[in-house]
PDB file of C-alpha atoms in Angstrom:
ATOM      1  CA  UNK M   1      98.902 214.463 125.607  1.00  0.00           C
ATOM      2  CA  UNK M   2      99.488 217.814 124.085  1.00  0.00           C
ATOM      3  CA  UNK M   3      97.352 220.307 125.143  1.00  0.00           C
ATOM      4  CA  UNK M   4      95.151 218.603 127.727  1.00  0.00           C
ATOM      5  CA  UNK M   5      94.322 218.948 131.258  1.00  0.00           C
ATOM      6  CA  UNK M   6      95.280 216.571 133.875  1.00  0.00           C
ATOM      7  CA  UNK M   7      93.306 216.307 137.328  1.00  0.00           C
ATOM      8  CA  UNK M   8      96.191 214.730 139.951  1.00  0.00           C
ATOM      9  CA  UNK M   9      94.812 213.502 143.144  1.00  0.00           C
ATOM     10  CA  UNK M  10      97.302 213.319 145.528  1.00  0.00           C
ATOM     11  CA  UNK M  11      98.162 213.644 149.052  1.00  0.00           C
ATOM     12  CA  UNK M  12     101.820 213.372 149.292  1.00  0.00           C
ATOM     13  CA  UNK M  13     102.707 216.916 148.732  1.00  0.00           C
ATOM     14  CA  UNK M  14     106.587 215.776 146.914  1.00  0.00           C
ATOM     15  CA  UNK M  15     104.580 213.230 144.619  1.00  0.00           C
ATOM     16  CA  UNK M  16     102.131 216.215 143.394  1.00  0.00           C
ATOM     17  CA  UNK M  17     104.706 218.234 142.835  1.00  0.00           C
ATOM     18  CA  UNK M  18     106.760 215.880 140.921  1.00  0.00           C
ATOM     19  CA  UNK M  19     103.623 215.066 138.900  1.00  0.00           C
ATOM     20  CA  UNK M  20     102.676 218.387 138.399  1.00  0.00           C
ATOM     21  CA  UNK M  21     105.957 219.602 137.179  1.00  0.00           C
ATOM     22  CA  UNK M  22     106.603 216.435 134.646  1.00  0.00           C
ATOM     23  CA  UNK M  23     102.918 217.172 133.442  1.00  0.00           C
ATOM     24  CA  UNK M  24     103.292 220.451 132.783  1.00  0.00           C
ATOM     25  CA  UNK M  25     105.521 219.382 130.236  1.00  0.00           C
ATOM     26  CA  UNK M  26     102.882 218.156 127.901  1.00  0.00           C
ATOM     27  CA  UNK M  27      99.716 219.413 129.345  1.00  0.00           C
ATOM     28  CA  UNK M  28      98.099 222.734 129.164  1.00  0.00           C
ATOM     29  CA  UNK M  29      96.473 222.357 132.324  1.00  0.00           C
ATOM     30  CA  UNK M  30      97.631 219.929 135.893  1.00  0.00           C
ATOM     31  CA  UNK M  31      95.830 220.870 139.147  1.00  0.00           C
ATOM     32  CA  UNK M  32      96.175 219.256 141.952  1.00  0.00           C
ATOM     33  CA  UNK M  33      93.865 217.955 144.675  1.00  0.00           C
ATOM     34  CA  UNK M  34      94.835 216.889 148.007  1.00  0.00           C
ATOM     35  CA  UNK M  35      91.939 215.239 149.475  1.00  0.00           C
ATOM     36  CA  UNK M  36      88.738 213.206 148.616  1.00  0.00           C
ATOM     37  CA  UNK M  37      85.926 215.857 149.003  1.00  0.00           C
ATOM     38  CA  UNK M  38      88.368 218.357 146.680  1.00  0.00           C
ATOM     39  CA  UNK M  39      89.127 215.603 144.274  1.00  0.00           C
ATOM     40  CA  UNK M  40      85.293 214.937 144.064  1.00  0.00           C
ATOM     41  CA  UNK M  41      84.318 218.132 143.852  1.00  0.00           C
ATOM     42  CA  UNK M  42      86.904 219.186 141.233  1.00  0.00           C
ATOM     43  CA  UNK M  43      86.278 215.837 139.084  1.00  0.00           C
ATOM     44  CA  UNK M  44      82.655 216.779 138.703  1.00  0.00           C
ATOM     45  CA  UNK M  45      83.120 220.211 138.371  1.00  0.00           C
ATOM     46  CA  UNK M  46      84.083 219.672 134.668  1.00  0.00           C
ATOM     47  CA  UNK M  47      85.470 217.717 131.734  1.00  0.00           C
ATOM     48  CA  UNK M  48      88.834 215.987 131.880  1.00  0.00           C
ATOM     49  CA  UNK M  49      91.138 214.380 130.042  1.00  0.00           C
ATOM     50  CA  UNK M  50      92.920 212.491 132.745  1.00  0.00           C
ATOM     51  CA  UNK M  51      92.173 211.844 136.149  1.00  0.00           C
ATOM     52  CA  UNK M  52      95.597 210.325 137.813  1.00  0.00           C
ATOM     53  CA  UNK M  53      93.769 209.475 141.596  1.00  0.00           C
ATOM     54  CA  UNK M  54      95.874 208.057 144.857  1.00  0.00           C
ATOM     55  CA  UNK M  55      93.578 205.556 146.992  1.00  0.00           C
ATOM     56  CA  UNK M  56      94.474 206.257 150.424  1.00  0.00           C
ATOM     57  CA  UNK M  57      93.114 209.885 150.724  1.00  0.00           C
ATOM     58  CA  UNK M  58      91.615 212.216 153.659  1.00  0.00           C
ATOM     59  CA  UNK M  59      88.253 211.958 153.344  1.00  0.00           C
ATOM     60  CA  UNK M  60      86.837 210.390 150.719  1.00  0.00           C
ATOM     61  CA  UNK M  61      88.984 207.431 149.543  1.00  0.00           C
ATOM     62  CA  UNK M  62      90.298 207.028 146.016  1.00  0.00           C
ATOM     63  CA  UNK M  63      88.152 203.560 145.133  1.00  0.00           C
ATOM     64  CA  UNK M  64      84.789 205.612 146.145  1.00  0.00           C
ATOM     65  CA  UNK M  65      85.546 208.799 144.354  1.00  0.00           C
ATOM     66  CA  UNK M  66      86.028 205.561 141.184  1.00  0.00           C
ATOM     67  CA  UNK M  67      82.981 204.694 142.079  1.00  0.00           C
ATOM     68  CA  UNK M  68      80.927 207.607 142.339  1.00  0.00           C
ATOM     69  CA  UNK M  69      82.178 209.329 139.363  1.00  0.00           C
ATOM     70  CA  UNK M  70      81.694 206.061 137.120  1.00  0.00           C
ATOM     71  CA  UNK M  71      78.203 205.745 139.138  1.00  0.00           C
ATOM     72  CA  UNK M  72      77.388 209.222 137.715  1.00  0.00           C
ATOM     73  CA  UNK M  73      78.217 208.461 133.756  1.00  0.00           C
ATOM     74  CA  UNK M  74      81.948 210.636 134.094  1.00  0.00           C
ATOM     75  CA  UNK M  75      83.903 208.577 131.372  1.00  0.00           C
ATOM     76  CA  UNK M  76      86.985 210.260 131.967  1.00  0.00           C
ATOM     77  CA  UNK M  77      90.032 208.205 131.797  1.00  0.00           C
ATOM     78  CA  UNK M  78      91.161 207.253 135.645  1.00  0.00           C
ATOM     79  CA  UNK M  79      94.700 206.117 136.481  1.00  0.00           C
ATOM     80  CA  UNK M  80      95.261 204.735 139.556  1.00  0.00           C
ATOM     81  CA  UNK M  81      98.862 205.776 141.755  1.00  0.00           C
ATOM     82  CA  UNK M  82      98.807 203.946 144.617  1.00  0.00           C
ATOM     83  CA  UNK M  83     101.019 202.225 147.576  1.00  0.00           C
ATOM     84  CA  UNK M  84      98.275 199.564 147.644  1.00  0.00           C
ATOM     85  CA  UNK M  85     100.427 196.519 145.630  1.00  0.00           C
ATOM     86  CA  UNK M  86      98.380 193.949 146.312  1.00  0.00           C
ATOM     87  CA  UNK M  87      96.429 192.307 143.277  1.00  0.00           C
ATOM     88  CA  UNK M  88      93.210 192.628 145.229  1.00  0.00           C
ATOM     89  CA  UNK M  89      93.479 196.191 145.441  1.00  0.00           C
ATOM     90  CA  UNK M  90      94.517 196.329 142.066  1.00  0.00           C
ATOM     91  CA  UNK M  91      90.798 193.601 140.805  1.00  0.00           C
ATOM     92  CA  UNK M  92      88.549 196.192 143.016  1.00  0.00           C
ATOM     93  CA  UNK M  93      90.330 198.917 141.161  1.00  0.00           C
ATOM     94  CA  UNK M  94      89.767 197.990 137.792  1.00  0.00           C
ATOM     95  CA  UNK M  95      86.085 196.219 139.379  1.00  0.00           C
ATOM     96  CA  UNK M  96      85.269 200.140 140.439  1.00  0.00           C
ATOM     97  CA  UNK M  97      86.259 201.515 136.832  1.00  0.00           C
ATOM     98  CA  UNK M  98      89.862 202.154 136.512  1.00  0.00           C
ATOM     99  CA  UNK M  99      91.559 202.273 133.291  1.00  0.00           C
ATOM    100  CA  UNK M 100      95.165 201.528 134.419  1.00  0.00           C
ATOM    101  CA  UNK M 101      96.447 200.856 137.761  1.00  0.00           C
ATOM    102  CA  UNK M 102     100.895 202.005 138.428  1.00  0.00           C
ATOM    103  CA  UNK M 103     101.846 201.285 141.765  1.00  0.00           C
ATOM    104  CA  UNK M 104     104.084 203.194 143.910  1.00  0.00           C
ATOM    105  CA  UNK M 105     106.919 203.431 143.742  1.00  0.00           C
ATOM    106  CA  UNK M 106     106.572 204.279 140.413  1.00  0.00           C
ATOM    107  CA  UNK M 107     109.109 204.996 137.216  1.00  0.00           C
ATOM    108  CA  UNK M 108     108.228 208.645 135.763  1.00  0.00           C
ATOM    109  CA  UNK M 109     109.081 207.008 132.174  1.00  0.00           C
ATOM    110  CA  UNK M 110     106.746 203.770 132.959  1.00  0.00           C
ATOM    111  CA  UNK M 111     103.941 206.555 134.089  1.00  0.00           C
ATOM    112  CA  UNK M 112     104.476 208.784 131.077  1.00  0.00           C
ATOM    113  CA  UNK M 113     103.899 205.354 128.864  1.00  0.00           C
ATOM    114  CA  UNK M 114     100.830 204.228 130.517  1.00  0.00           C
ATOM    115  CA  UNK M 115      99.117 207.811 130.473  1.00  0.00           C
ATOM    116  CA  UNK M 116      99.818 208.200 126.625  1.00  0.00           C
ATOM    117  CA  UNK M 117      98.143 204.537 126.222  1.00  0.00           C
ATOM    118  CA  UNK M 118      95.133 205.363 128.498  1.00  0.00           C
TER     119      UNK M 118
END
């Protein structure tokens, strides 16, 4: 993932931060957003490589930002990081447009895999 930039979408202040720094490792660019409108707002702003996106956000929930930014032709590649573990969650989440779904809690060394195959 060498020089690419990395949209995180993220409440949980730790889990950005522990994102963002293990990122930063191998991406040019990480920025975080902490809420739905932001995360909207900041996916459509401009081409990504990666778009890692929690579901249970302020505002605008992670499933309909999916939705909406599939609904509007972005093709950017959308992980999922989410507490919901349920395989329902995880069919509406690949059903919306996902391209991989982790669930938290989550290994960094699992993650790091699953965003170099996405």
């Amino acid at each position: 993932m060498d020089g690419k930039s990395v949209l995180v979408v993220e409440d949980e202040r730790d889990i950005a931060q522990l994102l963002r720094l293990h990122l930063s490792e191998f991406c040019n660019e990480v920025v975080i957003a902490n809420n739905g409108r932001d995360a909207l707002s900041v996916a459509e702003a401009r081409r990504w490589n990666l778009i890692i996106l929690d579901l249970g956000l302020p505002g605008i929930g992670g499933l309909e930002i999916c939705r909406r930014l599939r609904k509007d032709m972005h093709f950017t590649p959308v992980l999922m990081l989410t507490a919901k573990a349920e395989e329902p969650d995880e069919l509406v989440g690949f059903t919306l447009g996902a391209d991989d779904y982790v669930r938290k809690p989550f290994s960094m060394k699992l993650l790091t895999a699953r965003i170099e195959a996405v």
